[in-house]
Each structure stands twice: as structure tokens, then as C-alpha cells.
Amino acid sequence: MFDMLQYKFIQHALLASLFGGISCGIVGVWVVMMRIPFVGVAMSHSAFAGAVFGILTGTNPLFMALLFCLASSVLIGPVAKRSQLDPNISIGIIFSLVLGIAFLCLGLIKGPRTEALQLIWGNILLLDRTDILFLIGSCGLVILFLILFFKEIRAVLFQRELARASGIPEKAFFYSLLILTGLSVTFNLNTVGGLLIFSLIINPPSAAYQLTYSLKKMFILSSFFSVTSCLAGLVISYYLNVPTGAVIIITSSLIFLLCLIFSPKRKKVT
Amino acid sequence: MIRLKDVTVSYVDHIALKSVSLHIKKGDHLAVIGPNGAGKTSLLTAINGLGDVRQGRVMVKGEVINKRNIRKIQRISGYVPQNMNIDPRAPVSVFDVVMMGRIGKIGLFRSPGKKDADIVKSALELCGIEELALRPVGRLSGGERQKVFIARAMAQEPEILLLDEPTTSLDLRAQKEIVSLIDSIYARQKLTVVFVTHILKNIPLTCNTCCLIKDGHIVFFGNRKDALKTERLTELYGCEIALASGLSYV
């Protein structure tokens, strides 16, 4: 197994698994606890739309992906508030809009669309040094934010209105969580792709949710499951010569299934 | 302590509170009574800054509430919401929830210390739920959960305690326990308390002032004895009301 470590692209993929896994595991807990799982889909497709727009206009795809992702992060709240809709519906509307933009741009690209189509599936084996540095940076930012504001984050995740009522700047925290989620999604776009990143944000925290009543442990378990899914997907795909992103997602789904079956929360608490 | 002047609270499709003026003195225990949809919760949220005040002024401790001082006001106002649905699997313990009441006081970039833990323990003891401290909050009964939220508000060391229908959807025993708890907290700490309810028999005994609300207007404000009169309540609720023995139960 250690023979695979000699390749530079595998070393990059391992680092991406570690740092991308940790950041997805953490932001996933935010998304699951706030009960806005669709935000992962909206963000990943915003990033995808931005990247395709970047390819079409000849601007940096990563920068455009980030811009689109951040724009949808800050739009979700106001759209929900102004239209008096459930946040999940406003997320759905933003999702359909960015999906439309993505396919429009995809249709307008002249010549081969390989680069654009690759964003749908991602390829963790094609990451370069810059991608890894961005992943490390975004992961560091997410961890730092979590450590610095853990008590406020816990209050906001538990009940936003109650957090606001006790003098916590709840709105600022809510949007910070969304923006950091967008950041993590964007920089993980190349690892499992725009279509599959959603699963990496939802499955590990949902699995962790089955196992613990402690939010701290949930963050740790979620990150662990996320990293494990990435690493297992990498190793399995290397030996079986199958798409890495797909194996990562299938692994994370299996972990969720196991956690659900063996969840201590299924037993009655005495 | 709290003064509302011509306050209007509105939502997108309707006006919940219409040009309401009110003065709650320090140490008052006010019951806000009225049928569903009368504007009781809107009155409460106008005081703690959660509501959307479209017109008028809300003053707390002599300061007009605005964007700059709202958090300062919220930190001295303990708020107990209506019985909330919490996922039984939620990874949050009773201790965690009560500690959340301390966050505004602790401030950003600081972790809760021993003093905060002691205050949380005292709040748990005050509400008689110290043995539930490590239990997941979602696994508690409705009555226990309301005590947790009262403990959370008390952990804030508030000067004002705002309770929004704390006995709604509880069984009779739990309702009595919550009302007795509010009575004992008021008797011990002499906070300024605003207790919102539409259930007349759940007005705490220590409550000395009543505010009757209907259709977004205050129809009566005065002492408990004058407020809880058969004719007045019959008019307020739009149905025949018969008072049982005493003034607090019907």
C-alpha cells in the first residue's frame, strides 16, 4: 500500500483528503444542525456555476466560483426574510437559478468542455500545490473560527432567536457560518466535484449525529468520518481504478448507514 | 423600568400592536392577558428587541432601544419562549442550554469560567433541575424543558424576566409547577417580570398588575383585582367567563 505514497499526485490527494475532509466535516455540522441541508447543494452548484462562468469569460474559475458561492451565501437570508419563505425554499430558488446559469454558460462555451465538465465530478488526483494551499487555508480558517467562537456557534446552532434574545450577534454569526461553508465548498470543488460535494457535507455530520449528545464530539466525529471517507475512497479507487469522488461518497454513505444501525440514540435513554 | 410610547409592531401582512403605550415600574410583576392573536407576544418582543417596531419608542432603564444599545438591553432581559420543539437526538445537554444564557455576559473571545459554571449550577438548583444537568435537552418532558429555559434566563442574571406563554402545551401538573416556580423566583429576587398568557388560571399569584390586550390594543391596564373581573374578561375573550373562588383561577 505504501508504494502509492511515492507519487506526488497521491501525496497531494492525501493532503486534500485530510484538510478538505476536516473542513467539510465541520461546516457539515453547521448545515445539519441548522436544518438547512439544501444549502450544501446550492453552494456547490453556485461554485460550479461560477467556475463555468469563469471558463466562459476567461477569468480565474476558482475566483469566480468563490464569488458566486459568497453571493449565494449572503442572498439566502434576505431572500427568505423578504419573501417570508422557509430558508430551504429560498435556498431551492437560488439553487435553480445558479443551475440555470451553469448550464447556460456550459452551452455557450465554444470548443471542448472538458475543463468545465470535470468540475461536475472533480478529480482529487489532479490537484496541484495551489489547490492544496487553498484547502489548508480554508480549513485553518474554519477551525480557527470554530475554536474562537464555539460558545456563540453552539447557541446559534441550537436556536437562532433565543441566541439573539440573549444579546449574541446572531445574524453576524449566521452569515459567517454560511460564508465559511461557501469557502469550504469552493475549495473542495476539485476534490469530489460540484455534484458530489453535497454528500460530503451531509453524510459525515449526519453519521456523527447518530452517535453523540455532545456537540464538541459531533464536530470531531464528523471530521473523522469525512477524512476517513476521503482516504478510503482514495485507496480503493487507486487499486480498483474507479472514479475517486464516487467512491468517497459511497464510503461516506456506508459510514452513515453503519452509524444509523448501531446508534445508541435508538435505545431509550434512562 | 420599561416604557412603551405609541409603539406599533407589524409583520408583512398585519399590524400586531397598534400605537400602544405602557409603563412597567421596576419590581412590577405584570401579566399580559388576552386571546390568541391579540398582540401579547408582539408586546414582549418589542421590549426585548426581537420584534419589528415600526413606530413609537421603547425605553428600558431610561434608554430608548436602538441598534446600538439593543444587545446591552438583551443581556439584562431574560427571555423564556413558548414551549419549543427540540429534536430528541439534538447534541445539546441541559447544562449547555443554561450556559447559553451566560454568553452575552461573558462576551466574545472568552470562555466560560468557574464563576459562570457556579451561576449555571445555582440557576439549575433554583429551578429544581440540577439532577438533569447532563441529560440531553431534547429528551426532557415539556415541563422539564420549560424549567431549563427559565434556568437559562436566570443564568443571565437578568433585571427583567420576560415569559412568553411558558405554560402552553403543558399538562396541568407541569403548568402548576411552572407558575409556582415563577412565583418563587419573583418572591426571592424581585425582578421586573412580564408574564404573557392566555390561560387565566395560570396567572402567577405574585402578579400585581395586569394588562389586557385585544386586537393589538391595550383595553385595560391596572391592578390585578380590577383586571380580573367577570364582565371585563367576558368582553376580552368574547365568550362567557365565570370566575371561580379567588381571583387567580377561573
Short mmCIF file of C-alpha atoms in Angstrom, two decimals:
data_model
loop_
_atom_site.label_atom_id
_atom_site.label_comp_id
_atom_site.label_asym_id
_atom_site.label_seq_id
_atom_site.Cartn_x
_atom_site.Cartn_y
_atom_site.Cartn_z
CA MET A 1 0.00 0.00 0.00
CA PHE A 2 2.90 2.35 0.77
CA ASP A 3 4.04 2.18 -2.85
CA MET A 4 1.29 4.60 -3.80
CA LEU A 5 2.81 7.25 -1.49
CA GLN A 6 5.80 7.73 -3.76
CA TYR A 7 3.68 9.63 -6.30
CA LYS A 8 3.37 13.39 -5.92
CA PHE A 9 -0.29 13.39 -7.03
CA ILE A 10 -1.11 10.84 -4.32
CA GLN A 11 0.63 12.96 -1.68
CA HIS A 12 -1.47 15.93 -2.81
CA ALA A 13 -4.61 13.82 -2.76
CA LEU A 14 -3.83 12.66 0.80
CA LEU A 15 -3.37 16.23 1.97
CA ALA A 16 -6.60 17.21 0.22
CA SER A 17 -8.39 14.32 1.93
CA LEU A 18 -7.13 15.45 5.32
CA PHE A 19 -7.76 19.19 5.09
CA GLY A 20 -10.79 19.04 2.77
CA GLY A 21 -12.26 16.29 4.93
CA ILE A 22 -11.85 18.27 8.14
CA SER A 23 -13.37 21.47 6.72
CA CYS A 24 -16.31 19.62 5.12
CA GLY A 25 -16.84 17.72 8.37
CA ILE A 26 -17.03 20.95 10.39
CA VAL A 27 -19.18 23.04 8.05
CA GLY A 28 -21.41 19.98 7.61
CA VAL A 29 -22.24 20.07 11.33
CA TRP A 30 -23.35 23.70 10.94
CA VAL A 31 -25.55 22.81 7.97
CA VAL A 32 -27.09 19.74 9.64
CA MET A 33 -27.67 21.48 12.99
CA MET A 34 -29.33 24.48 11.33
CA ARG A 35 -31.51 22.06 9.34
CA ILE A 36 -30.63 23.62 6.01
CA PRO A 37 -29.09 20.62 4.22
CA PHE A 38 -30.05 22.03 0.84
CA VAL A 39 -27.53 24.82 1.42
CA GLY A 40 -24.78 22.33 0.50
CA VAL A 41 -26.41 21.71 -2.88
CA ALA A 42 -27.00 25.40 -3.53
CA MET A 43 -23.43 26.32 -2.55
CA SER A 44 -21.79 23.56 -4.58
CA HIS A 45 -23.81 24.46 -7.67
CA SER A 46 -23.11 28.15 -7.15
CA ALA A 47 -19.42 27.35 -7.10
CA PHE A 48 -19.86 25.16 -10.17
CA ALA A 49 -21.78 27.92 -11.99
CA GLY A 50 -19.11 30.47 -11.02
CA ALA A 51 -16.29 28.25 -12.24
CA VAL A 52 -18.01 27.57 -15.58
CA PHE A 53 -18.71 31.30 -15.91
CA GLY A 54 -15.01 31.89 -15.26
CA ILE A 55 -14.04 29.43 -18.01
CA LEU A 56 -16.51 31.05 -20.41
CA THR A 57 -15.29 34.60 -19.75
CA GLY A 58 -11.62 33.72 -19.47
CA THR A 59 -11.37 34.81 -15.82
CA ASN A 60 -9.98 32.70 -12.99
CA PRO A 61 -12.54 29.86 -12.45
CA LEU A 62 -11.65 29.47 -8.77
CA PHE A 63 -12.10 33.17 -8.11
CA MET A 64 -15.45 33.21 -9.91
CA ALA A 65 -16.54 30.06 -8.05
CA LEU A 66 -15.74 31.78 -4.76
CA LEU A 67 -17.56 34.95 -5.82
CA PHE A 68 -20.73 33.05 -6.83
CA CYS A 69 -20.63 30.99 -3.65
CA LEU A 70 -20.27 34.02 -1.40
CA ALA A 71 -23.03 35.83 -3.30
CA SER A 72 -25.45 32.94 -2.75
CA SER A 73 -24.41 32.75 0.94
CA VAL A 74 -25.42 36.33 1.56
CA LEU A 75 -28.58 36.07 -0.59
CA ILE A 76 -30.15 33.11 1.23
CA GLY A 77 -31.13 35.04 4.37
CA PRO A 78 -32.57 38.21 2.78
CA VAL A 79 -34.50 36.24 0.11
CA ALA A 80 -36.07 34.11 2.86
CA LYS A 81 -36.88 37.14 5.02
CA ARG A 82 -38.29 39.43 2.34
CA SER A 83 -40.43 36.77 0.72
CA GLN A 84 -41.48 35.30 4.10
CA LEU A 85 -40.35 31.87 2.92
CA ASP A 86 -38.78 28.96 4.71
CA PRO A 87 -34.97 29.28 4.24
CA ASN A 88 -34.98 25.88 2.50
CA ILE A 89 -37.30 27.28 -0.19
CA SER A 90 -35.12 30.36 -0.74
CA ILE A 91 -32.12 28.03 -0.96
CA GLY A 92 -34.02 25.96 -3.56
CA ILE A 93 -34.74 29.08 -5.62
CA ILE A 94 -31.09 30.14 -5.54
CA PHE A 95 -30.11 26.57 -6.43
CA SER A 96 -32.33 26.53 -9.53
CA LEU A 97 -31.05 29.96 -10.59
CA VAL A 98 -27.37 29.00 -10.36
CA LEU A 99 -28.03 25.67 -12.05
CA GLY A 100 -29.64 27.56 -14.93
CA ILE A 101 -26.63 29.91 -15.12
CA ALA A 102 -24.23 26.93 -15.02
CA PHE A 103 -25.90 25.12 -17.91
CA LEU A 104 -26.30 28.32 -19.91
CA CYS A 105 -22.58 29.03 -19.58
CA LEU A 106 -21.80 25.40 -20.34
CA GLY A 107 -23.83 25.67 -23.55
CA LEU A 108 -22.10 28.89 -24.55
CA ILE A 109 -18.55 27.53 -24.18
CA LYS A 110 -17.05 27.03 -27.62
CA GLY A 111 -14.83 24.04 -28.29
CA PRO A 112 -14.09 21.20 -25.88
CA ARG A 113 -15.80 21.42 -22.48
CA THR A 114 -13.52 19.00 -20.65
CA GLU A 115 -12.36 21.52 -18.03
CA ALA A 116 -15.93 22.59 -17.28
CA LEU A 117 -17.32 19.07 -17.16
CA GLN A 118 -14.54 18.00 -14.84
CA LEU A 119 -15.93 20.43 -12.26
CA ILE A 120 -19.06 18.29 -12.05
CA TRP A 121 -17.19 15.17 -10.97
CA GLY A 122 -13.95 16.65 -9.63
CA ASN A 123 -10.69 14.73 -9.52
CA ILE A 124 -8.74 14.61 -6.33
CA LEU A 125 -5.79 13.10 -8.22
CA LEU A 126 -5.33 16.20 -10.38
CA LEU A 127 -4.87 18.75 -7.59
CA ASP A 128 -1.80 20.95 -7.70
CA ARG A 129 0.14 22.73 -4.96
CA THR A 130 -2.01 25.87 -5.14
CA ASP A 131 -5.20 23.83 -4.67
CA ILE A 132 -3.70 22.22 -1.58
CA LEU A 133 -2.62 25.56 -0.13
CA PHE A 134 -6.13 26.94 -0.59
CA LEU A 135 -7.58 23.84 1.08
CA ILE A 136 -5.18 24.20 4.03
CA GLY A 137 -6.00 27.90 4.29
CA SER A 138 -9.77 27.44 4.24
CA CYS A 139 -9.55 24.54 6.69
CA GLY A 140 -7.42 26.64 9.06
CA LEU A 141 -9.91 29.49 8.87
CA VAL A 142 -12.85 27.19 9.63
CA ILE A 143 -11.06 25.60 12.62
CA LEU A 144 -9.95 28.98 13.97
CA PHE A 145 -13.49 30.37 13.73
CA LEU A 146 -14.88 27.30 15.46
CA ILE A 147 -12.38 27.47 18.34
CA LEU A 148 -12.70 31.23 18.84
CA PHE A 149 -16.50 31.32 18.78
CA PHE A 150 -17.54 27.85 19.88
CA LYS A 151 -19.96 29.05 22.58
CA GLU A 152 -21.66 31.53 20.25
CA ILE A 153 -21.81 28.98 17.41
CA ARG A 154 -23.42 26.42 19.72
CA ALA A 155 -26.08 28.93 20.78
CA VAL A 156 -26.85 29.93 17.18
CA LEU A 157 -27.00 26.31 16.01
CA PHE A 158 -29.34 25.42 18.88
CA GLN A 159 -31.90 28.21 18.40
CA ARG A 160 -31.23 31.41 16.49
CA GLU A 161 -33.96 33.55 18.03
CA LEU A 162 -33.03 32.57 21.55
CA ALA A 163 -29.38 33.36 20.81
CA ARG A 164 -30.40 36.83 19.59
CA ALA A 165 -32.60 37.35 22.66
CA SER A 166 -29.60 36.89 24.96
CA GLY A 167 -27.53 39.52 23.19
CA ILE A 168 -25.49 37.37 20.81
CA PRO A 169 -24.91 38.98 17.37
CA GLU A 170 -26.75 36.04 15.84
CA LYS A 171 -27.07 37.44 12.31
CA ALA A 172 -23.34 38.07 12.03
CA PHE A 173 -22.65 34.51 13.15
CA PHE A 174 -25.29 33.01 10.84
CA TYR A 175 -23.81 34.72 7.79
CA SER A 176 -20.25 33.93 8.86
CA LEU A 177 -21.20 30.26 9.05
CA LEU A 178 -22.77 30.42 5.58
CA ILE A 179 -19.77 32.24 4.09
CA LEU A 180 -17.29 29.76 5.59
CA THR A 181 -19.46 26.95 4.23
CA GLY A 182 -19.26 28.56 0.79
CA LEU A 183 -15.49 28.90 1.13
CA SER A 184 -15.06 25.22 2.02
CA VAL A 185 -17.35 24.11 -0.80
CA THR A 186 -15.45 26.20 -3.35
CA PHE A 187 -12.04 24.89 -2.42
CA ASN A 188 -13.31 21.31 -2.32
CA LEU A 189 -14.89 21.62 -5.76
CA ASN A 190 -11.90 19.93 -7.40
CA THR A 191 -11.80 17.04 -4.94
CA VAL A 192 -15.20 15.40 -5.37
CA GLY A 193 -16.85 17.84 -7.77
CA GLY A 194 -19.86 20.12 -7.71
CA LEU A 195 -22.40 17.32 -7.81
CA LEU A 196 -20.94 15.18 -5.05
CA ILE A 197 -19.63 17.72 -2.52
CA PHE A 198 -23.14 17.97 -1.10
CA SER A 199 -22.90 14.38 0.14
CA LEU A 200 -19.55 15.02 1.81
CA ILE A 201 -21.15 17.90 3.72
CA ILE A 202 -24.25 15.99 4.78
CA ASN A 203 -23.23 12.36 5.33
CA PRO A 204 -20.38 12.65 7.89
CA PRO A 205 -22.20 15.04 10.29
CA SER A 206 -25.42 13.05 9.94
CA ALA A 207 -23.46 9.93 10.88
CA ALA A 208 -21.87 11.74 13.85
CA TYR A 209 -25.32 12.98 14.92
CA GLN A 210 -26.36 9.35 15.45
CA LEU A 211 -23.56 8.69 17.93
CA THR A 212 -23.26 11.53 20.40
CA TYR A 213 -25.16 14.02 22.54
CA SER A 214 -22.11 16.31 22.71
CA LEU A 215 -21.70 18.97 20.04
CA LYS A 216 -17.90 19.00 20.54
CA LYS A 217 -17.74 15.26 19.90
CA MET A 218 -20.04 15.70 16.91
CA PHE A 219 -17.53 18.09 15.31
CA ILE A 220 -14.67 15.66 15.95
CA LEU A 221 -16.56 12.57 14.75
CA SER A 222 -17.88 14.35 11.67
CA SER A 223 -14.38 15.46 10.65
CA PHE A 224 -13.04 11.96 11.35
CA PHE A 225 -15.74 10.32 9.18
CA SER A 226 -15.18 12.85 6.43
CA VAL A 227 -11.39 12.30 6.37
CA THR A 228 -11.90 8.51 6.58
CA SER A 229 -14.31 8.60 3.62
CA CYS A 230 -11.82 10.61 1.56
CA LEU A 231 -8.87 8.37 2.43
CA ALA A 232 -10.80 5.14 1.93
CA GLY A 233 -12.15 6.45 -1.38
CA LEU A 234 -8.65 7.36 -2.48
CA VAL A 235 -7.10 3.97 -1.63
CA ILE A 236 -10.00 1.93 -3.05
CA SER A 237 -10.12 3.91 -6.28
CA TYR A 238 -6.32 3.64 -6.66
CA TYR A 239 -6.39 -0.15 -6.51
CA LEU A 240 -9.70 -0.74 -8.34
CA ASN A 241 -9.15 2.01 -10.90
CA VAL A 242 -12.61 3.56 -10.38
CA PRO A 243 -13.66 7.26 -10.01
CA THR A 244 -12.38 8.58 -6.66
CA GLY A 245 -15.18 11.09 -5.98
CA ALA A 246 -17.86 8.43 -6.38
CA VAL A 247 -16.08 6.01 -4.03
CA ILE A 248 -15.63 8.80 -1.42
CA ILE A 249 -19.36 9.46 -1.43
CA ILE A 250 -20.33 5.79 -1.35
CA THR A 251 -17.95 5.27 1.61
CA SER A 252 -19.44 8.23 3.49
CA SER A 253 -22.95 6.87 2.84
CA LEU A 254 -21.93 3.45 4.18
CA ILE A 255 -20.46 5.06 7.32
CA PHE A 256 -23.78 6.86 7.83
CA LEU A 257 -25.71 3.61 7.40
CA LEU A 258 -23.49 1.83 9.96
CA CYS A 259 -23.84 4.69 12.45
CA LEU A 260 -27.61 4.68 12.00
CA ILE A 261 -27.82 0.93 12.62
CA PHE A 262 -25.58 0.99 15.69
CA SER A 263 -26.75 4.36 17.01
CA PRO A 264 -27.04 4.37 20.82
CA LYS A 265 -29.74 7.02 20.37
CA ARG A 266 -32.05 4.34 19.03
CA LYS A 267 -32.15 2.92 22.55
CA LYS A 268 -34.31 4.60 25.13
CA VAL A 269 -32.40 6.94 27.45
CA THR A 270 -32.97 6.16 31.13
CA MET B 1 -38.08 50.37 34.14
CA ILE B 2 -39.88 49.73 30.82
CA ARG B 3 -41.81 52.35 28.89
CA LEU B 4 -43.56 51.98 25.54
CA LYS B 5 -44.75 55.12 23.76
CA ASP B 6 -47.11 54.82 20.76
CA VAL B 7 -45.50 51.56 19.75
CA THR B 8 -46.66 49.82 16.58
CA VAL B 9 -45.35 46.38 15.74
CA SER B 10 -46.21 44.97 12.36
CA TYR B 11 -45.45 41.99 10.19
CA VAL B 12 -45.71 41.79 6.42
CA ASP B 13 -49.40 41.00 6.35
CA HIS B 14 -50.79 42.53 9.54
CA ILE B 15 -50.30 45.02 12.37
CA ALA B 16 -49.88 43.10 15.62
CA LEU B 17 -49.66 46.03 18.04
CA LYS B 18 -51.29 49.39 17.35
CA SER B 19 -49.93 52.59 18.98
CA VAL B 20 -49.54 51.01 22.40
CA SER B 21 -48.28 52.99 25.38
CA LEU B 22 -47.35 51.33 28.64
CA HIS B 23 -45.25 51.90 31.76
CA ILE B 24 -43.90 48.99 33.80
CA LYS B 25 -42.24 50.04 37.04
CA LYS B 26 -39.11 48.43 38.48
CA GLY B 27 -40.08 45.35 40.50
CA ASP B 28 -43.53 45.07 38.93
CA HIS B 29 -44.91 41.67 38.10
CA LEU B 30 -47.12 42.27 35.09
CA ALA B 31 -49.41 39.71 33.49
CA VAL B 32 -50.21 40.38 29.85
CA ILE B 33 -53.52 38.68 29.16
CA GLY B 34 -55.57 38.28 26.02
CA PRO B 35 -56.90 35.84 23.47
CA ASN B 36 -54.73 34.25 20.78
CA GLY B 37 -53.51 36.76 18.20
CA ALA B 38 -54.18 39.75 20.47
CA GLY B 39 -50.58 41.01 20.26
CA LYS B 40 -49.22 39.70 23.57
CA THR B 41 -46.06 38.16 22.14
CA SER B 42 -45.51 41.22 19.96
CA LEU B 43 -45.56 43.36 23.11
CA LEU B 44 -42.92 41.12 24.65
CA THR B 45 -40.73 41.12 21.56
CA ALA B 46 -40.98 44.92 21.34
CA ILE B 47 -39.40 45.05 24.80
CA ASN B 48 -36.53 42.65 24.07
CA GLY B 49 -35.81 43.87 20.55
CA LEU B 50 -36.87 40.71 18.71
CA GLY B 51 -39.97 42.37 17.29
CA ASP B 52 -40.13 44.75 14.38
CA VAL B 53 -41.10 48.10 15.93
CA ARG B 54 -42.35 50.24 13.03
CA GLN B 55 -43.38 53.28 15.01
CA GLY B 56 -43.00 54.71 18.50
CA ARG B 57 -40.33 54.29 21.16
CA VAL B 58 -39.44 51.53 23.60
CA MET B 59 -37.41 52.63 26.60
CA VAL B 60 -35.70 50.30 29.05
CA LYS B 61 -33.98 51.75 32.12
CA GLY B 62 -34.36 55.22 30.62
CA GLU B 63 -32.67 54.33 27.34
CA VAL B 64 -34.51 54.28 24.03
CA ILE B 65 -33.84 50.91 22.39
CA ASN B 66 -31.91 51.30 19.16
CA LYS B 67 -29.47 49.26 17.07
CA ARG B 68 -26.52 50.43 19.16
CA ASN B 69 -27.77 49.51 22.62
CA ILE B 70 -30.08 46.60 21.81
CA ARG B 71 -27.57 43.91 22.87
CA LYS B 72 -26.95 45.66 26.17
CA ILE B 73 -30.72 45.61 26.82
CA GLN B 74 -30.99 41.97 25.74
CA ARG B 75 -28.23 40.98 28.17
CA ILE B 76 -30.27 42.26 31.12
CA SER B 77 -33.52 40.73 29.83
CA GLY B 78 -34.04 37.02 30.42
CA TYR B 79 -36.41 35.61 27.80
CA VAL B 80 -38.40 32.39 28.12
CA PRO B 81 -40.00 31.33 24.84
CA GLN B 82 -43.14 29.26 24.29
CA ASN B 83 -42.60 25.52 24.56
CA MET B 84 -40.25 24.76 21.66
CA ASN B 85 -39.88 21.59 19.66
CA ILE B 86 -36.42 20.18 20.13
CA ASP B 87 -35.13 17.12 18.30
CA PRO B 88 -34.74 14.33 20.91
CA ARG B 89 -31.38 13.48 19.31
CA ALA B 90 -30.01 17.05 19.49
CA PRO B 91 -26.43 17.03 20.82
CA VAL B 92 -27.01 19.65 23.50
CA SER B 93 -27.25 18.98 27.24
CA VAL B 94 -29.32 20.83 29.84
CA PHE B 95 -26.12 22.35 31.26
CA ASP B 96 -25.15 23.58 27.76
CA VAL B 97 -28.52 25.27 27.27
CA VAL B 98 -28.41 27.02 30.64
CA MET B 99 -24.81 28.09 29.98
CA MET B 100 -26.03 29.71 26.73
CA GLY B 101 -27.73 32.28 28.97
CA ARG B 102 -24.27 33.41 30.15
CA ILE B 103 -22.81 34.02 26.68
CA GLY B 104 -23.93 37.64 26.37
CA LYS B 105 -22.41 38.41 29.79
CA ILE B 106 -19.15 36.52 29.11
CA GLY B 107 -18.57 38.33 25.80
CA LEU B 108 -16.66 37.39 22.67
CA PHE B 109 -13.24 35.66 22.72
CA ARG B 110 -13.70 34.46 26.31
CA SER B 111 -14.52 31.01 27.63
CA PRO B 112 -16.93 30.38 30.48
CA GLY B 113 -15.06 30.26 33.79
CA LYS B 114 -15.71 28.76 37.22
CA LYS B 115 -17.87 31.73 38.17
CA ASP B 116 -20.10 31.09 35.16
CA ALA B 117 -20.34 27.37 35.96
CA ASP B 118 -21.35 28.25 39.55
CA ILE B 119 -24.03 30.65 38.32
CA VAL B 120 -25.37 27.96 35.98
CA LYS B 121 -25.47 25.46 38.87
CA SER B 122 -27.33 27.96 41.05
CA ALA B 123 -29.85 28.57 38.25
CA LEU B 124 -30.36 24.81 37.88
CA GLU B 125 -30.89 24.49 41.63
CA LEU B 126 -33.27 27.44 41.67
CA CYS B 127 -35.44 25.65 39.12
CA GLY B 128 -35.04 22.25 40.82
CA ILE B 129 -33.44 20.58 37.83
CA GLU B 130 -29.84 20.13 38.98
CA GLU B 131 -30.10 16.35 38.56
CA LEU B 132 -30.99 16.84 34.88
CA ALA B 133 -27.82 18.85 34.12
CA LEU B 134 -26.16 16.21 31.96
CA ARG B 135 -29.29 14.95 30.21
CA PRO B 136 -29.86 15.76 26.52
CA VAL B 137 -32.35 18.62 26.48
CA GLY B 138 -34.42 17.07 23.69
CA ARG B 139 -35.13 14.02 25.86
CA LEU B 140 -36.94 16.01 28.57
CA SER B 141 -40.67 16.38 29.09
CA GLY B 142 -42.34 19.67 28.16
CA GLY B 143 -42.45 20.85 31.78
CA GLU B 144 -38.81 19.98 32.44
CA ARG B 145 -37.83 21.74 29.23
CA GLN B 146 -39.60 24.93 30.27
CA LYS B 147 -37.74 24.83 33.60
CA VAL B 148 -34.50 24.57 31.62
CA PHE B 149 -35.41 27.70 29.66
CA ILE B 150 -36.31 29.52 32.87
CA ALA B 151 -32.95 28.44 34.35
CA ARG B 152 -31.28 29.67 31.17
CA ALA B 153 -32.92 33.08 31.55
CA MET B 154 -31.96 33.21 35.25
CA ALA B 155 -28.34 32.31 34.44
CA GLN B 156 -28.26 35.62 32.59
CA GLU B 157 -28.68 37.32 35.99
CA PRO B 158 -31.40 39.45 34.42
CA GLU B 159 -33.05 42.58 35.74
CA ILE B 160 -36.12 41.87 33.60
CA LEU B 161 -37.71 38.47 33.08
CA LEU B 162 -39.91 38.07 30.01
CA LEU B 163 -42.03 34.92 29.80
CA ASP B 164 -43.95 34.12 26.64
CA GLU B 165 -46.80 31.71 27.45
CA PRO B 166 -44.50 29.41 29.44
CA THR B 167 -47.33 27.05 30.36
CA THR B 168 -48.70 26.47 26.85
CA SER B 169 -48.99 22.81 25.82
CA LEU B 170 -48.06 21.53 29.26
CA ASP B 171 -50.13 19.16 31.38
CA LEU B 172 -51.90 20.51 34.49
CA ARG B 173 -49.20 19.45 36.93
CA ALA B 174 -46.42 20.96 34.84
CA GLN B 175 -48.44 24.17 34.46
CA LYS B 176 -48.78 24.46 38.25
CA GLU B 177 -45.08 23.75 38.77
CA ILE B 178 -44.05 26.45 36.30
CA VAL B 179 -46.39 29.04 37.82
CA SER B 180 -45.14 28.21 41.36
CA LEU B 181 -41.56 28.48 40.13
CA ILE B 182 -42.21 31.94 38.70
CA ASP B 183 -43.85 32.95 41.98
CA SER B 184 -40.88 31.76 44.00
CA ILE B 185 -38.36 33.44 41.68
CA TYR B 186 -40.24 36.74 41.92
CA ALA B 187 -40.58 36.47 45.69
CA ARG B 188 -36.85 35.81 46.09
CA GLN B 189 -35.33 38.11 43.51
CA LYS B 190 -37.86 40.91 42.99
CA LEU B 191 -37.13 41.19 39.29
CA THR B 192 -39.34 43.10 36.90
CA VAL B 193 -41.42 40.29 35.40
CA VAL B 194 -43.65 40.33 32.32
CA PHE B 195 -45.71 37.15 32.11
CA VAL B 196 -47.69 36.61 28.92
CA THR B 197 -50.55 34.15 28.98
CA HIS B 198 -53.98 33.46 27.56
CA ILE B 199 -54.74 30.90 30.28
CA LEU B 200 -56.32 32.84 33.15
CA LYS B 201 -55.80 30.19 35.79
CA ASN B 202 -52.07 30.34 35.16
CA ILE B 203 -51.57 33.94 36.21
CA PRO B 204 -48.96 33.77 39.00
CA LEU B 205 -50.15 34.72 42.49
CA THR B 206 -47.37 37.29 42.88
CA CYS B 207 -48.51 39.13 39.79
CA ASN B 208 -49.68 42.57 40.96
CA THR B 209 -50.53 44.31 37.70
CA CYS B 210 -52.44 43.16 34.63
CA CYS B 211 -52.54 44.36 31.07
CA LEU B 212 -55.46 43.16 28.97
CA ILE B 213 -54.84 43.15 25.22
CA LYS B 214 -57.27 42.66 22.36
CA ASP B 215 -56.75 43.20 18.61
CA GLY B 216 -53.42 44.94 19.15
CA HIS B 217 -54.81 47.48 21.66
CA ILE B 218 -54.47 47.66 25.43
CA VAL B 219 -58.06 47.57 26.68
CA PHE B 220 -57.18 47.68 30.37
CA PHE B 221 -54.08 48.33 32.46
CA GLY B 222 -54.25 48.31 36.23
CA ASN B 223 -54.12 46.24 39.37
CA ARG B 224 -54.94 42.57 39.38
CA LYS B 225 -58.14 42.92 41.37
CA ASP B 226 -59.68 45.35 38.90
CA ALA B 227 -58.46 43.46 35.86
CA LEU B 228 -59.80 40.04 36.72
CA LYS B 229 -63.48 40.87 36.69
CA THR B 230 -66.10 38.71 35.04
CA GLU B 231 -67.51 41.40 32.73
CA ARG B 232 -64.08 42.62 31.66
CA LEU B 233 -62.78 39.14 30.89
CA THR B 234 -66.00 38.14 29.12
CA GLU B 235 -65.59 41.15 26.85
CA LEU B 236 -61.89 40.46 26.35
CA TYR B 237 -62.33 36.85 25.30
CA GLY B 238 -65.67 37.29 23.56
CA CYS B 239 -67.28 34.43 25.46
CA GLU B 240 -68.95 33.93 28.83
CA ILE B 241 -66.34 33.65 31.61
CA ALA B 242 -67.16 32.69 35.20
CA LEU B 243 -64.59 33.35 37.90
CA ALA B 244 -64.11 30.53 40.38
CA SER B 245 -63.11 31.13 44.00
CA GLY B 246 -60.36 33.71 44.40
CA LEU B 247 -59.08 35.95 41.68
CA SER B 248 -56.38 33.87 40.15
CA TYR B 249 -58.35 30.87 38.97
CA VAL B 250 -61.39 30.58 36.76
#
